[in-house]
Amino acid sequence: MTTTPSLSSDAEATASTPQNIPRHLAIIMDGNGRWAKKRGWNRVRGHEEGAESVRVAVRTSRRLGVGWLTLYAFSEENWARPQAEVTALMKLLNRFLKKERQEMLERGIRLNAIGEIEKLPKATRELLHKTMADTAGGRDMVLSLALSYGGRQEIIRAARLLAEEARTGLLDPAAIDENTLASRLFTADMPDPDLLIRTSGEQRISNFLPWQLAYTEFYFTEILWPDFREAQLIEALNSYSQRQRRFGRTGDQLEAEANG
Ligand code: FPP
């Protein structure tokens, strides 16, 4: 009698590897509070479990060949949350940076931050700068944490930089185009996201990368962020694999190009 060998978890992961991996994946990690509330727990427990999903998302994205992973970890608006929750989130971030440093170094991951990071508490800011410097040689994936980030604020900041350059005569206002503005955003050296995932059933972008998401594919899922692990990420990537991105052109035009 022949038996079918069982697949190891690595082989299983390979078997379901999506065909077309986004070069840049962005994620709005939502639902930590609801995950905790459903269990009668404090919201911070949800964030702690959410931090575990962050680790899984980083590892899986790196393994599958995502080049840029950008996570909405703390929005400009999140400063308005109760002080105890803000403090807990900053502590979790510190813990993540300390714990993951070695893994980032081993796996060629470069840490980056986008947002008004000067607003972060001094200890977090210093740890962030140190980890970014330590991992600066990482060539396999850029992990960007959006911290104290607001998309409209980012565009205003870019407009101010351009206005200042125009005022001092360094820039001709008539020469400003998409590239000029994009190069003054926090994401200046990154490609735009190919795929945005938002968990927890909300279907909006909440001031996350409004300029950069102009042509991005969106994937919304009811799953709460602490439950969003490897299988759920692979499902999202498989959905992306099946999409045809047209960038304003027709499907026939794209097919004709692909065939010859
Ligand atoms: C949204 O859930 C999540 C956040 C505001 C913070 C995201 C933080 C983490 C995933 C953990 C720590 C991060 C890192 C990088 C280690 P919510 O609190 O708005 O959930 P709710 O909508 O259910 O209340």
PDB file of C-alpha atoms and ligand atoms in Angstrom:
ATOM      1  CA  MET A   1       0.000   0.000   0.000  1.00  0.00           C
ATOM      2  CA  THR A   2       1.354   3.405  -0.882  1.00  0.00           C
ATOM      3  CA  THR A   3       0.837   6.321   1.397  1.00  0.00           C
ATOM      4  CA  THR A   4       0.897   9.929   0.378  1.00  0.00           C
ATOM      5  CA  PRO A   5       3.667  11.637   2.301  1.00  0.00           C
ATOM      6  CA  SER A   6       2.383  14.526   4.359  1.00  0.00           C
ATOM      7  CA  LEU A   7       3.687  17.903   3.333  1.00  0.00           C
ATOM      8  CA  SER A   8       5.998  19.691   5.698  1.00  0.00           C
ATOM      9  CA  SER A   9       4.851  23.187   6.590  1.00  0.00           C
ATOM     10  CA  ASP A  10       7.538  24.618   4.285  1.00  0.00           C
ATOM     11  CA  ALA A  11       6.319  22.483   1.397  1.00  0.00           C
ATOM     12  CA  GLU A  12       2.724  23.466   2.131  1.00  0.00           C
ATOM     13  CA  ALA A  13       3.706  27.094   2.086  1.00  0.00           C
ATOM     14  CA  THR A  14       5.505  26.583  -1.226  1.00  0.00           C
ATOM     15  CA  ALA A  15       2.516  24.765  -2.711  1.00  0.00           C
ATOM     16  CA  SER A  16       0.285  27.751  -2.047  1.00  0.00           C
ATOM     17  CA  THR A  17       2.848  30.391  -2.990  1.00  0.00           C
ATOM     18  CA  PRO A  18       1.074  33.152  -4.935  1.00  0.00           C
ATOM     19  CA  GLN A  19       2.231  33.631  -8.522  1.00  0.00           C
ATOM     20  CA  ASN A  20       2.477  37.369  -8.689  1.00  0.00           C
ATOM     21  CA  ILE A  21       3.948  38.962  -5.581  1.00  0.00           C
ATOM     22  CA  PRO A  22       3.397  42.699  -5.047  1.00  0.00           C
ATOM     23  CA  ARG A  23       6.638  44.632  -5.118  1.00  0.00           C
ATOM     24  CA  HIS A  24       5.253  46.943  -2.439  1.00  0.00           C
ATOM     25  CA  LEU A  25       2.647  45.748   0.058  1.00  0.00           C
ATOM     26  CA  ALA A  26       0.963  48.219   2.423  1.00  0.00           C
ATOM     27  CA  ILE A  27      -1.211  47.164   5.356  1.00  0.00           C
ATOM     28  CA  ILE A  28      -3.709  48.971   7.584  1.00  0.00           C
ATOM     29  CA  MET A  29      -3.625  46.744  10.653  1.00  0.00           C
ATOM     30  CA  ASP A  30      -7.071  47.241  12.161  1.00  0.00           C
ATOM     31  CA  GLY A  31      -9.207  45.484  14.750  1.00  0.00           C
ATOM     32  CA  ASN A  32      -6.875  44.941  17.724  1.00  0.00           C
ATOM     33  CA  GLY A  33      -9.307  46.643  20.109  1.00  0.00           C
ATOM     34  CA  ARG A  34     -12.323  44.655  18.905  1.00  0.00           C
ATOM     35  CA  TRP A  35     -10.347  41.406  19.078  1.00  0.00           C
ATOM     36  CA  ALA A  36      -9.615  42.068  22.757  1.00  0.00           C
ATOM     37  CA  LYS A  37     -13.119  43.334  23.560  1.00  0.00           C
ATOM     38  CA  LYS A  38     -14.700  40.158  22.156  1.00  0.00           C
ATOM     39  CA  ARG A  39     -12.739  38.241  24.783  1.00  0.00           C
ATOM     40  CA  GLY A  40     -13.502  40.666  27.597  1.00  0.00           C
ATOM     41  CA  TRP A  41      -9.866  41.787  27.683  1.00  0.00           C
ATOM     42  CA  ASN A  42      -8.129  45.141  27.797  1.00  0.00           C
ATOM     43  CA  ARG A  43      -7.440  46.739  24.372  1.00  0.00           C
ATOM     44  CA  VAL A  44      -3.707  46.508  25.012  1.00  0.00           C
ATOM     45  CA  ARG A  45      -3.962  42.691  24.905  1.00  0.00           C
ATOM     46  CA  GLY A  46      -5.236  43.134  21.352  1.00  0.00           C
ATOM     47  CA  HIS A  47      -2.249  45.271  20.422  1.00  0.00           C
ATOM     48  CA  GLU A  48       0.102  42.674  21.954  1.00  0.00           C
ATOM     49  CA  GLU A  49      -1.438  39.936  19.851  1.00  0.00           C
ATOM     50  CA  GLY A  50      -1.359  42.336  16.893  1.00  0.00           C
ATOM     51  CA  ALA A  51       2.402  42.710  17.370  1.00  0.00           C
ATOM     52  CA  GLU A  52       2.677  38.931  16.838  1.00  0.00           C
ATOM     53  CA  SER A  53       0.810  39.329  13.532  1.00  0.00           C
ATOM     54  CA  VAL A  54       3.319  42.041  12.607  1.00  0.00           C
ATOM     55  CA  ARG A  55       6.153  39.528  13.087  1.00  0.00           C
ATOM     56  CA  VAL A  56       4.349  36.975  10.911  1.00  0.00           C
ATOM     57  CA  ALA A  57       3.630  39.559   8.186  1.00  0.00           C
ATOM     58  CA  VAL A  58       7.280  40.667   8.112  1.00  0.00           C
ATOM     59  CA  ARG A  59       8.632  37.115   7.973  1.00  0.00           C
ATOM     60  CA  THR A  60       6.139  35.898   5.371  1.00  0.00           C
ATOM     61  CA  SER A  61       6.518  38.963   3.155  1.00  0.00           C
ATOM     62  CA  ARG A  62      10.277  38.627   3.226  1.00  0.00           C
ATOM     63  CA  ARG A  63      10.099  34.899   2.428  1.00  0.00           C
ATOM     64  CA  LEU A  64       7.761  35.427  -0.518  1.00  0.00           C
ATOM     65  CA  GLY A  65       9.859  38.183  -2.052  1.00  0.00           C
ATOM     66  CA  VAL A  66       7.928  41.365  -1.235  1.00  0.00           C
ATOM     67  CA  GLY A  67      10.441  44.187  -1.691  1.00  0.00           C
ATOM     68  CA  TRP A  68       8.748  46.876   0.396  1.00  0.00           C
ATOM     69  CA  LEU A  69       6.355  46.280   3.291  1.00  0.00           C
ATOM     70  CA  THR A  70       4.724  49.369   4.796  1.00  0.00           C
ATOM     71  CA  LEU A  71       2.673  49.052   7.979  1.00  0.00           C
ATOM     72  CA  TYR A  72       0.324  51.679   9.422  1.00  0.00           C
ATOM     73  CA  ALA A  73       1.456  51.317  13.022  1.00  0.00           C
ATOM     74  CA  PHE A  74       0.423  54.677  14.540  1.00  0.00           C
ATOM     75  CA  SER A  75      -1.494  57.432  12.813  1.00  0.00           C
ATOM     76  CA  GLU A  76      -1.325  61.147  13.464  1.00  0.00           C
ATOM     77  CA  GLU A  77      -4.894  60.803  14.798  1.00  0.00           C
ATOM     78  CA  ASN A  78      -3.908  57.998  17.217  1.00  0.00           C
ATOM     79  CA  TRP A  79      -2.314  60.604  19.535  1.00  0.00           C
ATOM     80  CA  ALA A  80      -5.900  61.396  20.618  1.00  0.00           C
ATOM     81  CA  ARG A  81      -6.339  57.914  22.184  1.00  0.00           C
ATOM     82  CA  PRO A  82      -6.254  57.535  25.992  1.00  0.00           C
ATOM     83  CA  GLN A  83      -2.739  58.260  27.268  1.00  0.00           C
ATOM     84  CA  ALA A  84      -2.404  54.758  28.752  1.00  0.00           C
ATOM     85  CA  GLU A  85      -3.050  53.180  25.335  1.00  0.00           C
ATOM     86  CA  VAL A  86      -0.593  55.516  23.590  1.00  0.00           C
ATOM     87  CA  THR A  87       2.064  54.653  26.189  1.00  0.00           C
ATOM     88  CA  ALA A  88       1.368  50.929  25.794  1.00  0.00           C
ATOM     89  CA  LEU A  89       1.672  51.195  21.999  1.00  0.00           C
ATOM     90  CA  MET A  90       5.022  52.985  22.304  1.00  0.00           C
ATOM     91  CA  LYS A  91       6.269  50.299  24.724  1.00  0.00           C
ATOM     92  CA  LEU A  92       5.169  47.582  22.294  1.00  0.00           C
ATOM     93  CA  LEU A  93       7.009  49.329  19.504  1.00  0.00           C
ATOM     94  CA  ASN A  94      10.166  49.548  21.646  1.00  0.00           C
ATOM     95  CA  ARG A  95       9.876  45.850  22.468  1.00  0.00           C
ATOM     96  CA  PHE A  96       9.376  44.983  18.797  1.00  0.00           C
ATOM     97  CA  LEU A  97      12.439  46.987  17.747  1.00  0.00           C
ATOM     98  CA  LYS A  98      14.633  45.331  20.387  1.00  0.00           C
ATOM     99  CA  LYS A  99      13.344  41.815  19.737  1.00  0.00           C
ATOM    100  CA  GLU A 100      13.373  41.915  15.943  1.00  0.00           C
ATOM    101  CA  ARG A 101      16.714  43.656  15.397  1.00  0.00           C
ATOM    102  CA  GLN A 102      18.686  40.423  15.089  1.00  0.00           C
ATOM    103  CA  GLU A 103      16.139  38.836  12.761  1.00  0.00           C
ATOM    104  CA  MET A 104      16.111  41.927  10.541  1.00  0.00           C
ATOM    105  CA  LEU A 105      19.911  41.779  10.315  1.00  0.00           C
ATOM    106  CA  GLU A 106      19.914  38.056   9.516  1.00  0.00           C
ATOM    107  CA  ARG A 107      17.202  38.343   6.877  1.00  0.00           C
ATOM    108  CA  GLY A 108      18.493  41.431   5.086  1.00  0.00           C
ATOM    109  CA  ILE A 109      15.611  43.642   6.193  1.00  0.00           C
ATOM    110  CA  ARG A 110      16.174  47.391   6.276  1.00  0.00           C
ATOM    111  CA  LEU A 111      14.007  49.269   8.756  1.00  0.00           C
ATOM    112  CA  ASN A 112      12.574  52.608   7.695  1.00  0.00           C
ATOM    113  CA  ALA A 113      10.058  54.990   9.271  1.00  0.00           C
ATOM    114  CA  ILE A 114       7.631  57.392   7.632  1.00  0.00           C
ATOM    115  CA  GLY A 115       5.743  60.111   9.493  1.00  0.00           C
ATOM    116  CA  GLU A 116       6.466  62.853  11.995  1.00  0.00           C
ATOM    117  CA  ILE A 117       8.819  60.681  14.009  1.00  0.00           C
ATOM    118  CA  GLU A 118      10.190  63.651  15.892  1.00  0.00           C
ATOM    119  CA  LYS A 119       6.854  63.614  17.795  1.00  0.00           C
ATOM    120  CA  LEU A 120       7.577  60.143  19.248  1.00  0.00           C
ATOM    121  CA  PRO A 121       8.867  59.811  22.825  1.00  0.00           C
ATOM    122  CA  LYS A 122      12.641  60.263  23.038  1.00  0.00           C
ATOM    123  CA  ALA A 123      13.410  56.633  23.936  1.00  0.00           C
ATOM    124  CA  THR A 124      11.349  55.294  21.020  1.00  0.00           C
ATOM    125  CA  ARG A 125      12.849  57.826  18.635  1.00  0.00           C
ATOM    126  CA  GLU A 126      16.385  56.905  19.647  1.00  0.00           C
ATOM    127  CA  LEU A 127      15.727  53.190  19.377  1.00  0.00           C
ATOM    128  CA  LEU A 128      14.144  53.710  15.981  1.00  0.00           C
ATOM    129  CA  HIS A 129      17.120  55.723  14.696  1.00  0.00           C
ATOM    130  CA  LYS A 130      19.555  53.162  16.060  1.00  0.00           C
ATOM    131  CA  THR A 131      17.704  50.202  14.490  1.00  0.00           C
ATOM    132  CA  MET A 132      17.439  52.045  11.163  1.00  0.00           C
ATOM    133  CA  ALA A 133      21.185  52.727  11.234  1.00  0.00           C
ATOM    134  CA  ASP A 134      22.028  49.134  12.245  1.00  0.00           C
ATOM    135  CA  THR A 135      19.891  47.624   9.469  1.00  0.00           C
ATOM    136  CA  ALA A 136      20.830  50.171   6.794  1.00  0.00           C
ATOM    137  CA  GLY A 137      22.727  47.488   4.841  1.00  0.00           C
ATOM    138  CA  GLY A 138      19.620  45.272   4.426  1.00  0.00           C
ATOM    139  CA  ARG A 139      19.030  44.550   0.743  1.00  0.00           C
ATOM    140  CA  ASP A 140      16.193  42.010   0.710  1.00  0.00           C
ATOM    141  CA  MET A 141      13.201  43.960   2.010  1.00  0.00           C
ATOM    142  CA  VAL A 142      12.463  47.447   3.315  1.00  0.00           C
ATOM    143  CA  LEU A 143      10.123  47.412   6.309  1.00  0.00           C
ATOM    144  CA  SER A 144       8.592  50.861   6.720  1.00  0.00           C
ATOM    145  CA  LEU A 145       6.655  51.665   9.869  1.00  0.00           C
ATOM    146  CA  ALA A 146       4.232  54.552   9.454  1.00  0.00           C
ATOM    147  CA  LEU A 147       4.455  56.305  12.828  1.00  0.00           C
ATOM    148  CA  SER A 148       2.705  59.528  13.716  1.00  0.00           C
ATOM    149  CA  TYR A 149       1.803  59.413  10.049  1.00  0.00           C
ATOM    150  CA  GLY A 150      -0.956  61.343   8.298  1.00  0.00           C
ATOM    151  CA  GLY A 151      -1.274  61.409   4.535  1.00  0.00           C
ATOM    152  CA  ARG A 152      -2.700  64.909   4.199  1.00  0.00           C
ATOM    153  CA  GLN A 153      -0.067  66.225   6.595  1.00  0.00           C
ATOM    154  CA  GLU A 154       2.581  64.538   4.422  1.00  0.00           C
ATOM    155  CA  ILE A 155       1.259  66.324   1.310  1.00  0.00           C
ATOM    156  CA  ILE A 156       1.122  69.681   3.131  1.00  0.00           C
ATOM    157  CA  ARG A 157       4.707  69.175   4.256  1.00  0.00           C
ATOM    158  CA  ALA A 158       5.770  68.445   0.661  1.00  0.00           C
ATOM    159  CA  ALA A 159       3.895  71.540  -0.577  1.00  0.00           C
ATOM    160  CA  ARG A 160       5.708  73.672   2.002  1.00  0.00           C
ATOM    161  CA  LEU A 161       9.088  72.275   0.943  1.00  0.00           C
ATOM    162  CA  LEU A 162       8.303  73.059  -2.708  1.00  0.00           C
ATOM    163  CA  ALA A 163       7.010  76.534  -1.865  1.00  0.00           C
ATOM    164  CA  GLU A 164      10.177  77.276   0.072  1.00  0.00           C
ATOM    165  CA  GLU A 165      12.354  76.108  -2.816  1.00  0.00           C
ATOM    166  CA  ALA A 166      10.321  78.249  -5.239  1.00  0.00           C
ATOM    167  CA  ARG A 167      10.591  81.265  -2.919  1.00  0.00           C
ATOM    168  CA  THR A 168      14.360  80.996  -2.790  1.00  0.00           C
ATOM    169  CA  GLY A 169      14.551  80.586  -6.566  1.00  0.00           C
ATOM    170  CA  LEU A 170      15.756  76.960  -6.515  1.00  0.00           C
ATOM    171  CA  LEU A 171      12.625  75.696  -8.228  1.00  0.00           C
ATOM    172  CA  ASP A 172      10.492  76.965 -11.087  1.00  0.00           C
ATOM    173  CA  PRO A 173       6.808  76.495 -10.073  1.00  0.00           C
ATOM    174  CA  ALA A 174       5.918  75.721 -13.691  1.00  0.00           C
ATOM    175  CA  ALA A 175       8.311  72.760 -13.603  1.00  0.00           C
ATOM    176  CA  ILE A 176       6.488  71.016 -10.730  1.00  0.00           C
ATOM    177  CA  ASP A 177       5.074  67.675 -11.874  1.00  0.00           C
ATOM    178  CA  GLU A 178       4.064  64.386 -10.208  1.00  0.00           C
ATOM    179  CA  ASN A 179       7.677  63.325  -9.761  1.00  0.00           C
ATOM    180  CA  THR A 180       8.657  66.623  -8.154  1.00  0.00           C
ATOM    181  CA  LEU A 181       5.919  66.329  -5.555  1.00  0.00           C
ATOM    182  CA  ALA A 182       6.446  62.590  -4.985  1.00  0.00           C
ATOM    183  CA  SER A 183      10.131  63.222  -4.324  1.00  0.00           C
ATOM    184  CA  ARG A 184       9.256  65.462  -1.339  1.00  0.00           C
ATOM    185  CA  LEU A 185       7.048  62.829   0.343  1.00  0.00           C
ATOM    186  CA  PHE A 186       8.320  60.511   3.108  1.00  0.00           C
ATOM    187  CA  THR A 187       8.077  57.719   0.527  1.00  0.00           C
ATOM    188  CA  ALA A 188      10.365  59.489  -1.980  1.00  0.00           C
ATOM    189  CA  ASP A 189      12.617  56.497  -2.603  1.00  0.00           C
ATOM    190  CA  MET A 190       9.864  53.833  -2.713  1.00  0.00           C
ATOM    191  CA  PRO A 191       7.645  52.554  -5.496  1.00  0.00           C
ATOM    192  CA  ASP A 192       3.913  53.127  -4.931  1.00  0.00           C
ATOM    193  CA  PRO A 193       2.138  50.233  -3.195  1.00  0.00           C
ATOM    194  CA  ASP A 194       0.808  47.537  -5.529  1.00  0.00           C
ATOM    195  CA  LEU A 195      -1.534  46.119  -2.908  1.00  0.00           C
ATOM    196  CA  LEU A 196      -3.190  47.603   0.181  1.00  0.00           C
ATOM    197  CA  ILE A 197      -4.680  45.238   2.736  1.00  0.00           C
ATOM    198  CA  ARG A 198      -7.040  46.469   5.448  1.00  0.00           C
ATOM    199  CA  THR A 199      -8.280  44.109   8.106  1.00  0.00           C
ATOM    200  CA  SER A 200     -11.368  44.221  10.367  1.00  0.00           C
ATOM    201  CA  GLY A 201     -14.064  44.960   7.794  1.00  0.00           C
ATOM    202  CA  GLU A 202     -13.537  48.719   7.508  1.00  0.00           C
ATOM    203  CA  GLN A 203     -13.347  49.850   3.906  1.00  0.00           C
ATOM    204  CA  ARG A 204     -11.545  53.187   3.896  1.00  0.00           C
ATOM    205  CA  ILE A 205      -7.961  54.368   3.791  1.00  0.00           C
ATOM    206  CA  SER A 206      -8.033  56.599   6.895  1.00  0.00           C
ATOM    207  CA  ASN A 207      -5.411  59.095   5.741  1.00  0.00           C
ATOM    208  CA  PHE A 208      -2.896  56.339   4.879  1.00  0.00           C
ATOM    209  CA  LEU A 209      -0.781  57.083   1.782  1.00  0.00           C
ATOM    210  CA  PRO A 210      -3.537  58.969  -0.116  1.00  0.00           C
ATOM    211  CA  TRP A 211      -1.127  60.168  -2.836  1.00  0.00           C
ATOM    212  CA  GLN A 212       0.672  56.838  -3.210  1.00  0.00           C
ATOM    213  CA  LEU A 213      -2.466  54.655  -3.400  1.00  0.00           C
ATOM    214  CA  ALA A 214      -3.768  56.252  -6.631  1.00  0.00           C
ATOM    215  CA  TYR A 215      -3.378  53.024  -8.672  1.00  0.00           C
ATOM    216  CA  THR A 216      -3.138  50.482  -5.862  1.00  0.00           C
ATOM    217  CA  GLU A 217      -5.275  47.331  -5.666  1.00  0.00           C
ATOM    218  CA  PHE A 218      -7.311  47.112  -2.427  1.00  0.00           C
ATOM    219  CA  TYR A 219      -8.051  43.975  -0.417  1.00  0.00           C
ATOM    220  CA  PHE A 220     -10.493  44.260   2.475  1.00  0.00           C
ATOM    221  CA  THR A 221     -11.112  41.407   4.895  1.00  0.00           C
ATOM    222  CA  GLU A 222     -13.380  40.974   7.931  1.00  0.00           C
ATOM    223  CA  ILE A 223     -10.560  39.240   9.803  1.00  0.00           C
ATOM    224  CA  LEU A 224      -9.285  41.230  12.787  1.00  0.00           C
ATOM    225  CA  TRP A 225      -5.568  42.034  12.697  1.00  0.00           C
ATOM    226  CA  PRO A 226      -4.533  39.708  15.592  1.00  0.00           C
ATOM    227  CA  ASP A 227      -6.073  36.809  13.621  1.00  0.00           C
ATOM    228  CA  PHE A 228      -4.384  37.815  10.357  1.00  0.00           C
ATOM    229  CA  ARG A 229      -1.543  35.329  10.121  1.00  0.00           C
ATOM    230  CA  GLU A 230       0.364  33.534   7.341  1.00  0.00           C
ATOM    231  CA  ALA A 231      -2.604  31.708   5.763  1.00  0.00           C
ATOM    232  CA  GLN A 232      -4.675  34.910   5.673  1.00  0.00           C
ATOM    233  CA  LEU A 233      -1.817  36.883   4.136  1.00  0.00           C
ATOM    234  CA  ILE A 234      -1.285  34.234   1.470  1.00  0.00           C
ATOM    235  CA  GLU A 235      -5.018  34.330   0.689  1.00  0.00           C
ATOM    236  CA  ALA A 236      -4.800  38.102   0.171  1.00  0.00           C
ATOM    237  CA  LEU A 237      -1.751  37.685  -2.068  1.00  0.00           C
ATOM    238  CA  ASN A 238      -3.526  34.994  -4.080  1.00  0.00           C
ATOM    239  CA  SER A 239      -6.445  37.382  -4.624  1.00  0.00           C
ATOM    240  CA  TYR A 240      -3.979  40.023  -5.842  1.00  0.00           C
ATOM    241  CA  SER A 241      -2.351  37.469  -8.173  1.00  0.00           C
ATOM    242  CA  GLN A 242      -5.641  37.043 -10.014  1.00  0.00           C
ATOM    243  CA  ARG A 243      -6.175  40.715 -10.710  1.00  0.00           C
ATOM    244  CA  GLN A 244      -5.434  42.518 -13.923  1.00  0.00           C
ATOM    245  CA  ARG A 245      -4.023  45.977 -13.319  1.00  0.00           C
ATOM    246  CA  ARG A 246      -4.895  48.209 -16.232  1.00  0.00           C
ATOM    247  CA  PHE A 247      -3.624  51.661 -15.214  1.00  0.00           C
ATOM    248  CA  GLY A 248      -6.365  53.290 -17.336  1.00  0.00           C
ATOM    249  CA  ARG A 249      -5.843  51.060 -20.383  1.00  0.00           C
ATOM    250  CA  THR A 250      -8.204  48.398 -21.749  1.00  0.00           C
ATOM    251  CA  GLY A 251      -7.924  44.674 -21.038  1.00  0.00           C
ATOM    252  CA  ASP A 252      -7.553  44.037 -24.808  1.00  0.00           C
ATOM    253  CA  GLN A 253      -4.606  46.426 -25.024  1.00  0.00           C
ATOM    254  CA  LEU A 254      -2.846  44.652 -22.163  1.00  0.00           C
ATOM    255  CA  GLU A 255      -3.497  41.206 -23.658  1.00  0.00           C
ATOM    256  CA  ALA A 256      -2.171  42.310 -27.041  1.00  0.00           C
ATOM    257  CA  GLU A 257       0.990  43.577 -25.355  1.00  0.00           C
ATOM    258  CA  ALA A 258       1.448  40.376 -23.369  1.00  0.00           C
ATOM    259  CA  ASN A 259       1.079  38.260 -26.527  1.00  0.00           C
ATOM    260  CA  GLY A 260       3.535  40.043 -28.629  1.00  0.00           C
TER     261      GLY A 260
HETATM  262  C1  FPP B   1      -5.687  49.414  15.003  1.00  0.00           C
HETATM  263  O1  FPP B   1      -6.501  48.664  15.847  1.00  0.00           O
HETATM  264  C2  FPP B   1      -4.298  49.290  15.352  1.00  0.00           C
HETATM  265  C3  FPP B   1      -3.505  50.301  15.807  1.00  0.00           C
HETATM  266  C4  FPP B   1      -3.976  51.665  16.001  1.00  0.00           C
HETATM  267  C5  FPP B   1      -2.108  50.090  16.152  1.00  0.00           C
HETATM  268  C6  FPP B   1      -1.392  49.015  15.414  1.00  0.00           C
HETATM  269  C7  FPP B   1      -0.424  48.403  16.338  1.00  0.00           C
HETATM  270  C8  FPP B   1      -0.024  47.108  16.332  1.00  0.00           C
HETATM  271  C9  FPP B   1      -0.449  46.163  15.302  1.00  0.00           C
HETATM  272  C10 FPP B   1       0.852  46.528  17.384  1.00  0.00           C
HETATM  273  C11 FPP B   1       2.196  47.122  17.556  1.00  0.00           C
HETATM  274  C12 FPP B   1       2.897  47.522  16.313  1.00  0.00           C
HETATM  275  C13 FPP B   1       4.178  47.218  16.022  1.00  0.00           C
HETATM  276  C14 FPP B   1       4.784  47.728  14.776  1.00  0.00           C
HETATM  277  C15 FPP B   1       4.992  46.364  16.872  1.00  0.00           C
HETATM  278  P1  FPP B   1      -7.559  49.421  16.735  1.00  0.00           P
HETATM  279  O2  FPP B   1      -6.968  49.634  18.073  1.00  0.00           O
HETATM  280  O3  FPP B   1      -8.019  50.679  16.062  1.00  0.00           O
HETATM  281  O4  FPP B   1      -8.714  48.364  16.781  1.00  0.00           O
HETATM  282  P2  FPP B   1     -10.271  48.648  16.901  1.00  0.00           P
HETATM  283  O5  FPP B   1     -10.678  49.420  15.665  1.00  0.00           O
HETATM  284  O6  FPP B   1     -10.861  47.274  16.926  1.00  0.00           O
HETATM  285  O7  FPP B   1     -10.501  49.410  18.160  1.00  0.00           O
END
